[in-house]
CSV table of C-alpha atoms and ligand atoms in Angstrom, one decimal:
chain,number,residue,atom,x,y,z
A,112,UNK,CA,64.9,-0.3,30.5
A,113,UNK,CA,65.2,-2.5,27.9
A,114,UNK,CA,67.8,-3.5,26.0
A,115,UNK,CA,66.1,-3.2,21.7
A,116,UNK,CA,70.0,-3.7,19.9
A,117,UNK,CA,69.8,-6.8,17.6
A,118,UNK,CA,73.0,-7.7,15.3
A,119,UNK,CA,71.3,-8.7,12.1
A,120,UNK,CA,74.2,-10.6,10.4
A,121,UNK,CA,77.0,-7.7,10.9
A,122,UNK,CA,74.4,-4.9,10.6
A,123,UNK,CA,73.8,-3.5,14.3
A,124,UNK,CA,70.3,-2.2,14.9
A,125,UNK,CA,69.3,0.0,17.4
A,126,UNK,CA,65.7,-2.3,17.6
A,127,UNK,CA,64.4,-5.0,16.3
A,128,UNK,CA,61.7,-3.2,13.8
A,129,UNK,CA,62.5,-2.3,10.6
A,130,UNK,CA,60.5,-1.2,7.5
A,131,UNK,CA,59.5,-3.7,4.3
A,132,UNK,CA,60.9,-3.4,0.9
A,133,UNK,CA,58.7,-1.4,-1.5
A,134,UNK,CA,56.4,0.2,1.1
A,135,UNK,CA,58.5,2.9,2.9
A,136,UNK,CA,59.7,4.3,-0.7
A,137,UNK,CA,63.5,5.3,-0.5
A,138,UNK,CA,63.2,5.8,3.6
A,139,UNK,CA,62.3,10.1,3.6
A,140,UNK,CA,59.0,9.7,2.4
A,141,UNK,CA,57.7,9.3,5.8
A,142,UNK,CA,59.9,12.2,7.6
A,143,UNK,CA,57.5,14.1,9.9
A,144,UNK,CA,54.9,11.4,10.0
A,145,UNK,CA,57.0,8.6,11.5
A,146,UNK,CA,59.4,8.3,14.8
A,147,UNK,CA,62.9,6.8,13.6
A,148,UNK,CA,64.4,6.7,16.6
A,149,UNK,CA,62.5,3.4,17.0
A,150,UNK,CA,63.7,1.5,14.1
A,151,UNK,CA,66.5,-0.5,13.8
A,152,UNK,CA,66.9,0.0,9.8
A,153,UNK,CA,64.9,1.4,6.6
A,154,UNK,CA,65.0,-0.7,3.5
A,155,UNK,CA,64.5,0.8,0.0
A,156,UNK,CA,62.6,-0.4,-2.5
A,157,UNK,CA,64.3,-2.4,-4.9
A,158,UNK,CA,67.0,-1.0,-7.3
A,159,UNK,CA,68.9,-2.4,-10.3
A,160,UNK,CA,71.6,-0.8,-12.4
A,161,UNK,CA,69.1,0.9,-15.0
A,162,UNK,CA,66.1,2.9,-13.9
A,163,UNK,CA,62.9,0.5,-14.2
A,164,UNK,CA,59.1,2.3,-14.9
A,165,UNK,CA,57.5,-1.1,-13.4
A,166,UNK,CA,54.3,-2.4,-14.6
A,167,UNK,CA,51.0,-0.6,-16.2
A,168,UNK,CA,48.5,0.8,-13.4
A,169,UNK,CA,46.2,-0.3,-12.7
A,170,UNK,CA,48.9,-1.9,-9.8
A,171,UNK,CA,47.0,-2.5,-6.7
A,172,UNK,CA,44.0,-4.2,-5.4
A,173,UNK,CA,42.8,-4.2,-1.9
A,174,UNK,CA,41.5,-7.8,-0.8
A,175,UNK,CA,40.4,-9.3,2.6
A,176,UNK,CA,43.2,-9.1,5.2
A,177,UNK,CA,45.6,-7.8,2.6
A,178,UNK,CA,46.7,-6.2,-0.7
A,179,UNK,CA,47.6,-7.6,-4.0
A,180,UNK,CA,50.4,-5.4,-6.2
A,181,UNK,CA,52.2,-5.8,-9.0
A,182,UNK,CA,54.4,-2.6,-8.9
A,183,UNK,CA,56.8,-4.4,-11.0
A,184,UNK,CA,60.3,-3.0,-8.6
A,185,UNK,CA,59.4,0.3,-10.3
A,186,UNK,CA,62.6,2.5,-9.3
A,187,UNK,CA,65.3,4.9,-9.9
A,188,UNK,CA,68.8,3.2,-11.0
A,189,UNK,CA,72.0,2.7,-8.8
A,190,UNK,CA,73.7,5.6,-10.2
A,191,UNK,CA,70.9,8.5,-9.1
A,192,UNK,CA,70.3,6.0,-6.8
A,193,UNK,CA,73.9,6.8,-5.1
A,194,UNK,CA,74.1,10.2,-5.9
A,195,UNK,CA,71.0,11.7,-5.0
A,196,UNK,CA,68.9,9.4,-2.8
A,197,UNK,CA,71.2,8.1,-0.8
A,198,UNK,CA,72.6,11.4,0.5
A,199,UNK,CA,69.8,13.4,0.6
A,200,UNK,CA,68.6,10.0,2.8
A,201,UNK,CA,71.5,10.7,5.1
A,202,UNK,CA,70.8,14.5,5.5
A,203,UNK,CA,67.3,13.5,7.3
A,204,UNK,CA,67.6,9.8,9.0
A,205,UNK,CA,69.8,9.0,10.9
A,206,UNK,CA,68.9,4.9,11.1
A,207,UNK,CA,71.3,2.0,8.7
A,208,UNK,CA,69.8,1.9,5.1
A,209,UNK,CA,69.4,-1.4,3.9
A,210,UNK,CA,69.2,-1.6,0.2
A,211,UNK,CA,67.2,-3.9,-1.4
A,212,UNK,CA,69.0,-4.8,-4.8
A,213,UNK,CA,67.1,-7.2,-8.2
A,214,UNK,CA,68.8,-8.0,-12.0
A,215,UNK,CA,67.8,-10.1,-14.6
A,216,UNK,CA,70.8,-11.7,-14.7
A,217,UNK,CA,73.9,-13.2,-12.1
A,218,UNK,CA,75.9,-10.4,-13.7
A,219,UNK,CA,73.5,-7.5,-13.2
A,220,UNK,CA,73.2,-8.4,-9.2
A,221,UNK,CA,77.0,-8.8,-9.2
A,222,UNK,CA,77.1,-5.3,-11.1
A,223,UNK,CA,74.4,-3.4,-8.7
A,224,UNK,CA,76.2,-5.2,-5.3
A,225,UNK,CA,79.7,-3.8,-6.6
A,226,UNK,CA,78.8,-0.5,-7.3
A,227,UNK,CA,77.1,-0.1,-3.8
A,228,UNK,CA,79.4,-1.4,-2.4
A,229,UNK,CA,82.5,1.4,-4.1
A,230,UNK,CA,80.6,3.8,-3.0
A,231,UNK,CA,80.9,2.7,0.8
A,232,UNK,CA,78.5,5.1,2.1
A,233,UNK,CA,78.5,5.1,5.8
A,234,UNK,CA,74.6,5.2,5.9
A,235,UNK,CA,74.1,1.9,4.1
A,236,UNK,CA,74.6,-1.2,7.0
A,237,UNK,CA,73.0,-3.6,4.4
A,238,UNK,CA,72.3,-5.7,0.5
A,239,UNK,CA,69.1,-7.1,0.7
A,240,UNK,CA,68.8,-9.5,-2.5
A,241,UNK,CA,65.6,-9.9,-4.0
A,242,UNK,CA,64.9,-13.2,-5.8
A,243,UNK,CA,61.8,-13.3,-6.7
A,244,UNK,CA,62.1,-12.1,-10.0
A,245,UNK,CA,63.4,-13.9,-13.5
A,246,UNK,CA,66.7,-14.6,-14.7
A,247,UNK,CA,66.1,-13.3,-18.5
A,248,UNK,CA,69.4,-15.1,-20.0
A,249,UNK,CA,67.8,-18.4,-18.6
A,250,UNK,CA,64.6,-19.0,-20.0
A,251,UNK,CA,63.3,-16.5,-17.5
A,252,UNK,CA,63.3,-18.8,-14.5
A,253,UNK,CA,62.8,-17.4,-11.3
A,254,UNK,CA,66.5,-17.3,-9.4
A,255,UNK,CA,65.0,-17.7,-5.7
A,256,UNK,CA,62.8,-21.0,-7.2
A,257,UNK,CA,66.0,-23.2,-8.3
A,258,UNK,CA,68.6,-23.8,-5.2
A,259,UNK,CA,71.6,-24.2,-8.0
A,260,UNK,CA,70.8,-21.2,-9.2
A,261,UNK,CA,70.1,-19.3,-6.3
A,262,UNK,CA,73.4,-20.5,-4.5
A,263,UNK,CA,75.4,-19.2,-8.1
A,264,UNK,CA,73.8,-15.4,-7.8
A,265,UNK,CA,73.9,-15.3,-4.2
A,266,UNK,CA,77.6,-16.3,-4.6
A,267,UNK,CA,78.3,-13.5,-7.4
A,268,UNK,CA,77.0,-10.9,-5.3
A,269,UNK,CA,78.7,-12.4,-2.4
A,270,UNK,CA,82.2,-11.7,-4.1
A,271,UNK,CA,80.8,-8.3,-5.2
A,272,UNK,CA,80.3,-7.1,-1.5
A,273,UNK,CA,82.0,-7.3,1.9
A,274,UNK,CA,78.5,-5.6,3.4
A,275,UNK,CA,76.1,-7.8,5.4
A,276,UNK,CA,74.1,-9.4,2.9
A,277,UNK,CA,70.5,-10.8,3.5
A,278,UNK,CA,68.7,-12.5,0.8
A,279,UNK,CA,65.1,-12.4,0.4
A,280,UNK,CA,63.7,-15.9,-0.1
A,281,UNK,CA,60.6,-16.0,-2.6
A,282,UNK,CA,57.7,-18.0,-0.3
A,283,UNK,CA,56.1,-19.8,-2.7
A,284,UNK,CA,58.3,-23.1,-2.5
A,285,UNK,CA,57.7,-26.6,-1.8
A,286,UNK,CA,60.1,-26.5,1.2
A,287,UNK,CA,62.3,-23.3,2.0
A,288,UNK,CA,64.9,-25.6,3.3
A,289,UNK,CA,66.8,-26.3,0.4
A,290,UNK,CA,67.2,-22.9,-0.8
A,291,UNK,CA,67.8,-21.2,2.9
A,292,UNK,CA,70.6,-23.9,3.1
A,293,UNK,CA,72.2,-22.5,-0.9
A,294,UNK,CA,72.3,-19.0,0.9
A,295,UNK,CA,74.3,-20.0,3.5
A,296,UNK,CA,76.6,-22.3,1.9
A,297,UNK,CA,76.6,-19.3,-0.8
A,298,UNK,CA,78.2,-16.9,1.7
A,299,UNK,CA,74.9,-14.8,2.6
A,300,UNK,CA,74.9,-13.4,6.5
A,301,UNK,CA,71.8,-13.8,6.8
A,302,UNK,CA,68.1,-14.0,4.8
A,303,UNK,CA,64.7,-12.3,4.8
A,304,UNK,CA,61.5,-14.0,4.8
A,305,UNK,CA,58.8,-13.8,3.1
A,306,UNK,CA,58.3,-11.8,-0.2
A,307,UNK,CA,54.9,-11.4,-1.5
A,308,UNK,CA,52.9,-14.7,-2.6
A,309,UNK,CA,51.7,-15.0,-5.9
A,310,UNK,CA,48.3,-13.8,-6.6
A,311,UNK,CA,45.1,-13.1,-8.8
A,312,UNK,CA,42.1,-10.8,-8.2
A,313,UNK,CA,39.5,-10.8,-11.2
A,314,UNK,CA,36.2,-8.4,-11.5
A,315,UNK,CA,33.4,-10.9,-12.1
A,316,UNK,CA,31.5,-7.7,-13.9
A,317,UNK,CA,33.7,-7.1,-16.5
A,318,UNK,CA,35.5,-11.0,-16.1
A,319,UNK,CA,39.0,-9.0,-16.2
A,320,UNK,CA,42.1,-9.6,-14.3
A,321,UNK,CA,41.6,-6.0,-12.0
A,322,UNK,CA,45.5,-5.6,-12.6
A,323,UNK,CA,46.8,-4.2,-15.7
A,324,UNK,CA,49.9,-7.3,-14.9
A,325,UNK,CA,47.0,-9.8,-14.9
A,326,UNK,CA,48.5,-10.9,-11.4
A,327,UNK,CA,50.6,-10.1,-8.7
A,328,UNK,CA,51.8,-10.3,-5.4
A,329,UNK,CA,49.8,-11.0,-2.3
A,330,UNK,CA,51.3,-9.6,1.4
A,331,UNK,CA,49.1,-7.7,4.7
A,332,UNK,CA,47.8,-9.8,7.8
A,333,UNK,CA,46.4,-12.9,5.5
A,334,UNK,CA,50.2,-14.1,5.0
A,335,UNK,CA,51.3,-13.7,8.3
A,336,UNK,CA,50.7,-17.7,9.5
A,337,UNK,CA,52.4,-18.8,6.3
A,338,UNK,CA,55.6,-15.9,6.9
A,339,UNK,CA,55.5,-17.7,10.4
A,340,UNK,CA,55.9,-21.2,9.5
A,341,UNK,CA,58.6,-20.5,6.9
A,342,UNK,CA,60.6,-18.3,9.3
A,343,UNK,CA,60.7,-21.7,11.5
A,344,UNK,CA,61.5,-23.8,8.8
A,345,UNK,CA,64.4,-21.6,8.0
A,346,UNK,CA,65.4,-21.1,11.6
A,347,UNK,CA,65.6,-24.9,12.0
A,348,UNK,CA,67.9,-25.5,8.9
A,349,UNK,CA,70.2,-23.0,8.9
A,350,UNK,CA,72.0,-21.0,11.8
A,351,UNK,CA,71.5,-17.6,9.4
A,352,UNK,CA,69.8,-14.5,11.2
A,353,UNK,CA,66.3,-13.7,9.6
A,354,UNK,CA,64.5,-10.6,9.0
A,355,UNK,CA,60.9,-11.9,9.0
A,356,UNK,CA,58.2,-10.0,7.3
A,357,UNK,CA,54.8,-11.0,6.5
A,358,UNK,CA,51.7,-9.2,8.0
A,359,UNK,CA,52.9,-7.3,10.8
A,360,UNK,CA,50.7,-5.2,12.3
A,361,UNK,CA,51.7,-5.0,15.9
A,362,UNK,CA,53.9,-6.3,18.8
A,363,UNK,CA,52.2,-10.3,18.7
A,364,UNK,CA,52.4,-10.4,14.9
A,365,UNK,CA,56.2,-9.3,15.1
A,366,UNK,CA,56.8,-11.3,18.7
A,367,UNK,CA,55.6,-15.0,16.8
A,368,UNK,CA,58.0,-14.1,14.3
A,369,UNK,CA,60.9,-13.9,16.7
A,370,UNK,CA,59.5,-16.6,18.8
A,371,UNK,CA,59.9,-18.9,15.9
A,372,UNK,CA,63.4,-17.3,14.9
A,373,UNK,CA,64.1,-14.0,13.8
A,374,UNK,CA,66.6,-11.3,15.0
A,375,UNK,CA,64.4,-8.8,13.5
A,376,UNK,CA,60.9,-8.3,12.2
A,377,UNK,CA,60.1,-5.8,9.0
A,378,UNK,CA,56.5,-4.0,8.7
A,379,UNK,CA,55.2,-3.4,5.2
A,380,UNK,CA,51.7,-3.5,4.0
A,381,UNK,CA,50.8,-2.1,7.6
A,382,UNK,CA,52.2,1.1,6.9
A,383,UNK,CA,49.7,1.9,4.5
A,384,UNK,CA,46.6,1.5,6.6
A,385,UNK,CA,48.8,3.3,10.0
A,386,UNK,CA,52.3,4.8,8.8
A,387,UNK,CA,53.4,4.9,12.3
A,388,UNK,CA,52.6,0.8,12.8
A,389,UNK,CA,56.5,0.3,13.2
A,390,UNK,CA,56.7,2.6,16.2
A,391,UNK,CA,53.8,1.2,17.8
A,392,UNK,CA,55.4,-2.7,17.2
A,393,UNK,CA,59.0,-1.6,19.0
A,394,UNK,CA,56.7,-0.3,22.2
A,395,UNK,CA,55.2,-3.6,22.5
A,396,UNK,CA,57.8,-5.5,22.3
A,397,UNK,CA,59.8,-3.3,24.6
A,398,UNK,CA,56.1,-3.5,26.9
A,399,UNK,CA,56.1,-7.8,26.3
A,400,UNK,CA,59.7,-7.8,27.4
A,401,UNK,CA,59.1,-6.3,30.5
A,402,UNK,CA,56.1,-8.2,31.6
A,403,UNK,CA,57.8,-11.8,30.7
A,404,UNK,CA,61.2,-10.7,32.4
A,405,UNK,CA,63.4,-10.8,29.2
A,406,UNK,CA,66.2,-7.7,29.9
A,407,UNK,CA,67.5,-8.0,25.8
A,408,UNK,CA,64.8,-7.9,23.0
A,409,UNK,CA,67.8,-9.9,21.2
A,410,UNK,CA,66.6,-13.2,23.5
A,411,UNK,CA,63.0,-13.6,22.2
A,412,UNK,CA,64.7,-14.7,19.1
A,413,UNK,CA,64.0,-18.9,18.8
A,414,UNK,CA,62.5,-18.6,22.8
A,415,UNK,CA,59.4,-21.0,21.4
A,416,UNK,CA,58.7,-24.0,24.0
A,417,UNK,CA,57.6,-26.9,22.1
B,546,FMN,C1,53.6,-2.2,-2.7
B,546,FMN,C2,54.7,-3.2,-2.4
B,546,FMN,C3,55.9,-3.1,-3.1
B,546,FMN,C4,56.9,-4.0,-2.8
B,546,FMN,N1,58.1,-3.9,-3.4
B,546,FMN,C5,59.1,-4.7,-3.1
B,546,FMN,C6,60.4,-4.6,-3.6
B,546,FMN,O1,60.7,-3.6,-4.4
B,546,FMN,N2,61.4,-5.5,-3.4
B,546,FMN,C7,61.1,-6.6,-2.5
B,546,FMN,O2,62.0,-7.4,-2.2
B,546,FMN,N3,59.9,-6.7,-1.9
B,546,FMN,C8,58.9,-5.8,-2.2
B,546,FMN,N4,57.7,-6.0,-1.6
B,546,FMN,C9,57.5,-7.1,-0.6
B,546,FMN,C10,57.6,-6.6,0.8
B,546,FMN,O3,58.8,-6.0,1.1
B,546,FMN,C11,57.2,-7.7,1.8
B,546,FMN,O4,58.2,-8.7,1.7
B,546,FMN,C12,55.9,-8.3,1.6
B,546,FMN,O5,54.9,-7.3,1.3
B,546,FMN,C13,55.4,-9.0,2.9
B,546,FMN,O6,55.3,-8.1,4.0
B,546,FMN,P1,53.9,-7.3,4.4
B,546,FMN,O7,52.8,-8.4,4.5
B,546,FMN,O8,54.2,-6.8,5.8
B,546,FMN,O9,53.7,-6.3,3.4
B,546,FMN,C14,56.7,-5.1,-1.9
B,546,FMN,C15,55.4,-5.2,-1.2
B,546,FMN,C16,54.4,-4.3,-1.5
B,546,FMN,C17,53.1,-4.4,-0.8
């Protein structure tokens, strides 16, 4: 028997599989249709303090190996948030929510991270910051594409919470070094890896964006040996715990992630094509760990030979 536990930076998961931001809704959506008992967290799509309708539809385009959105963190605000989703969450699954919290400012992520935080629900184990999105009160500037100010919002919310908090590093960097280095200096326990890449499908017929956003964001199997090479990089600069995600299909997609350094592995765009992907990833890794003698699914993390 196998031992699945993984300690993602104070949150303690039962296995080392856990659902993507944005593509497992709130975490009931997939009651009936998906085993729990084999992940180690849910995380919710992204909430801010106001509710946010998200971008114009058309919003999704299918491309090779992957899918192209621009959803625009469509979602209900922290306060129904907290008072409706969170217990009617708990009422069903019984597995650590990790919320996945966005702002337009320092102050709005401090603001969304403190009220979370009051309200100290026992079924939320995690903040999960996403930075991929502008800072309006400074010239709209990406926060998770400037380490300065990354390191100031990631310290905000850091003295707006005493929950583990990850922080979700935007990909499309020249190095991820730099800014997995302000996350840690910044107080964050540990950081997730990658968000969606930054993409453009057009319809040569009518030479229009297919998008209503014009462009969007790229994820599936086609960003899975980029999400592997940034988890790496990251491993090798900091000494924070990553949840990788990035194209996981199966076991070997979400094995190479933890190979090259991550406690835990998230499944996203794969849940669309086969909603129970997640389940079938935790029985092959349990499967690899028996076959190449590792008792703890916690030691594949960093076990690369090079
Ligand atoms: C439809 C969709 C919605 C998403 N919404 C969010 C979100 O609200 N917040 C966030 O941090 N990431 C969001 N993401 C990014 C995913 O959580 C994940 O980082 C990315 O898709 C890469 O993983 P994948 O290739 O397994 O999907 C979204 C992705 C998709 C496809």
């Amino acid at each position: 028997m196998i031992d699945m536990k993984v300690n993602l930076g104070g949150l303690e998961m039962a296995t080392p599989v856990a659902t993507a931001s944005g593509t497992f809704g709130y975490g009931t959506e997939y009651v009936g249709a998906v085993d729990y008992s084999k992940l180690g967290a849910v995380t919710a799509k992204g909430i801010r303090v106001d509710p946010w309708p998200g971008n114009p539809m058309p919003r999704h385009a299918e491309v090779p190996g992957g899918l192209v959105n621009a959803i625009g963190l469509q979602g209900t605000g922290v306060d129904r948030f907290l008072k409706v989703t969170v217990p009617w969450y708990a009422k069903q699954v019984k597995v650590p929510l990790i919320v996945n919290i966005w702002g337009g400012s320092v102050d709005e992520y401090a603001e969304v991270a403190g009220r979370i935080d009051a309200c100290a629900h026992p079924s939320i184990g995690a903040l999960e910051m996403n930075v991929s999105c502008p800072n309006v009160k400074a010239g709209g500037h990406t926060f998770g594409q400037d380490p300065k100010i990354l390191h100031d919002v990631v310290s905000a919310v850091r003295k707006a919470t005493k929950l583990p908090l990850l922080v979700k590093l935007a990909p499309n960097v020249p190095s991820i070094v730099p800014y997995a280095k302000a996350c840690e200096d910044a107080g964050a326990d540990g950081l997730s890896l990658i968000n969606t890449i930054p993409a453009m499908v057009i319809d040569i017929e009518t030479r229009r964006p297919v998008l209503a956003n014009r462009t969007g964001g790229l994820s599936g199997r086609c960003v899975h040996p980029a999400a592997v090479k940034l988890v790496w990089d990251a491993h090798n600069a900091t000494r924070l715990p990553i949840l990788a995600m990035g194209g996981v299909y199966d076991a070997k997609d979400a094995i190479e992630f933890m190979l090259a350094g991550a406690t835990a592995v998230a499944v996203g765009t794969a849940v669309f094509s086969s909603p129970d992907a997640a389940g079938n990833v935790h029985d092959g890794i349990a499967d690899y760990c028996e076959r190449h003698g590792f008792s703890r699914a916690a030691d594949l993390t960093g076990a690369l030979e090079v």
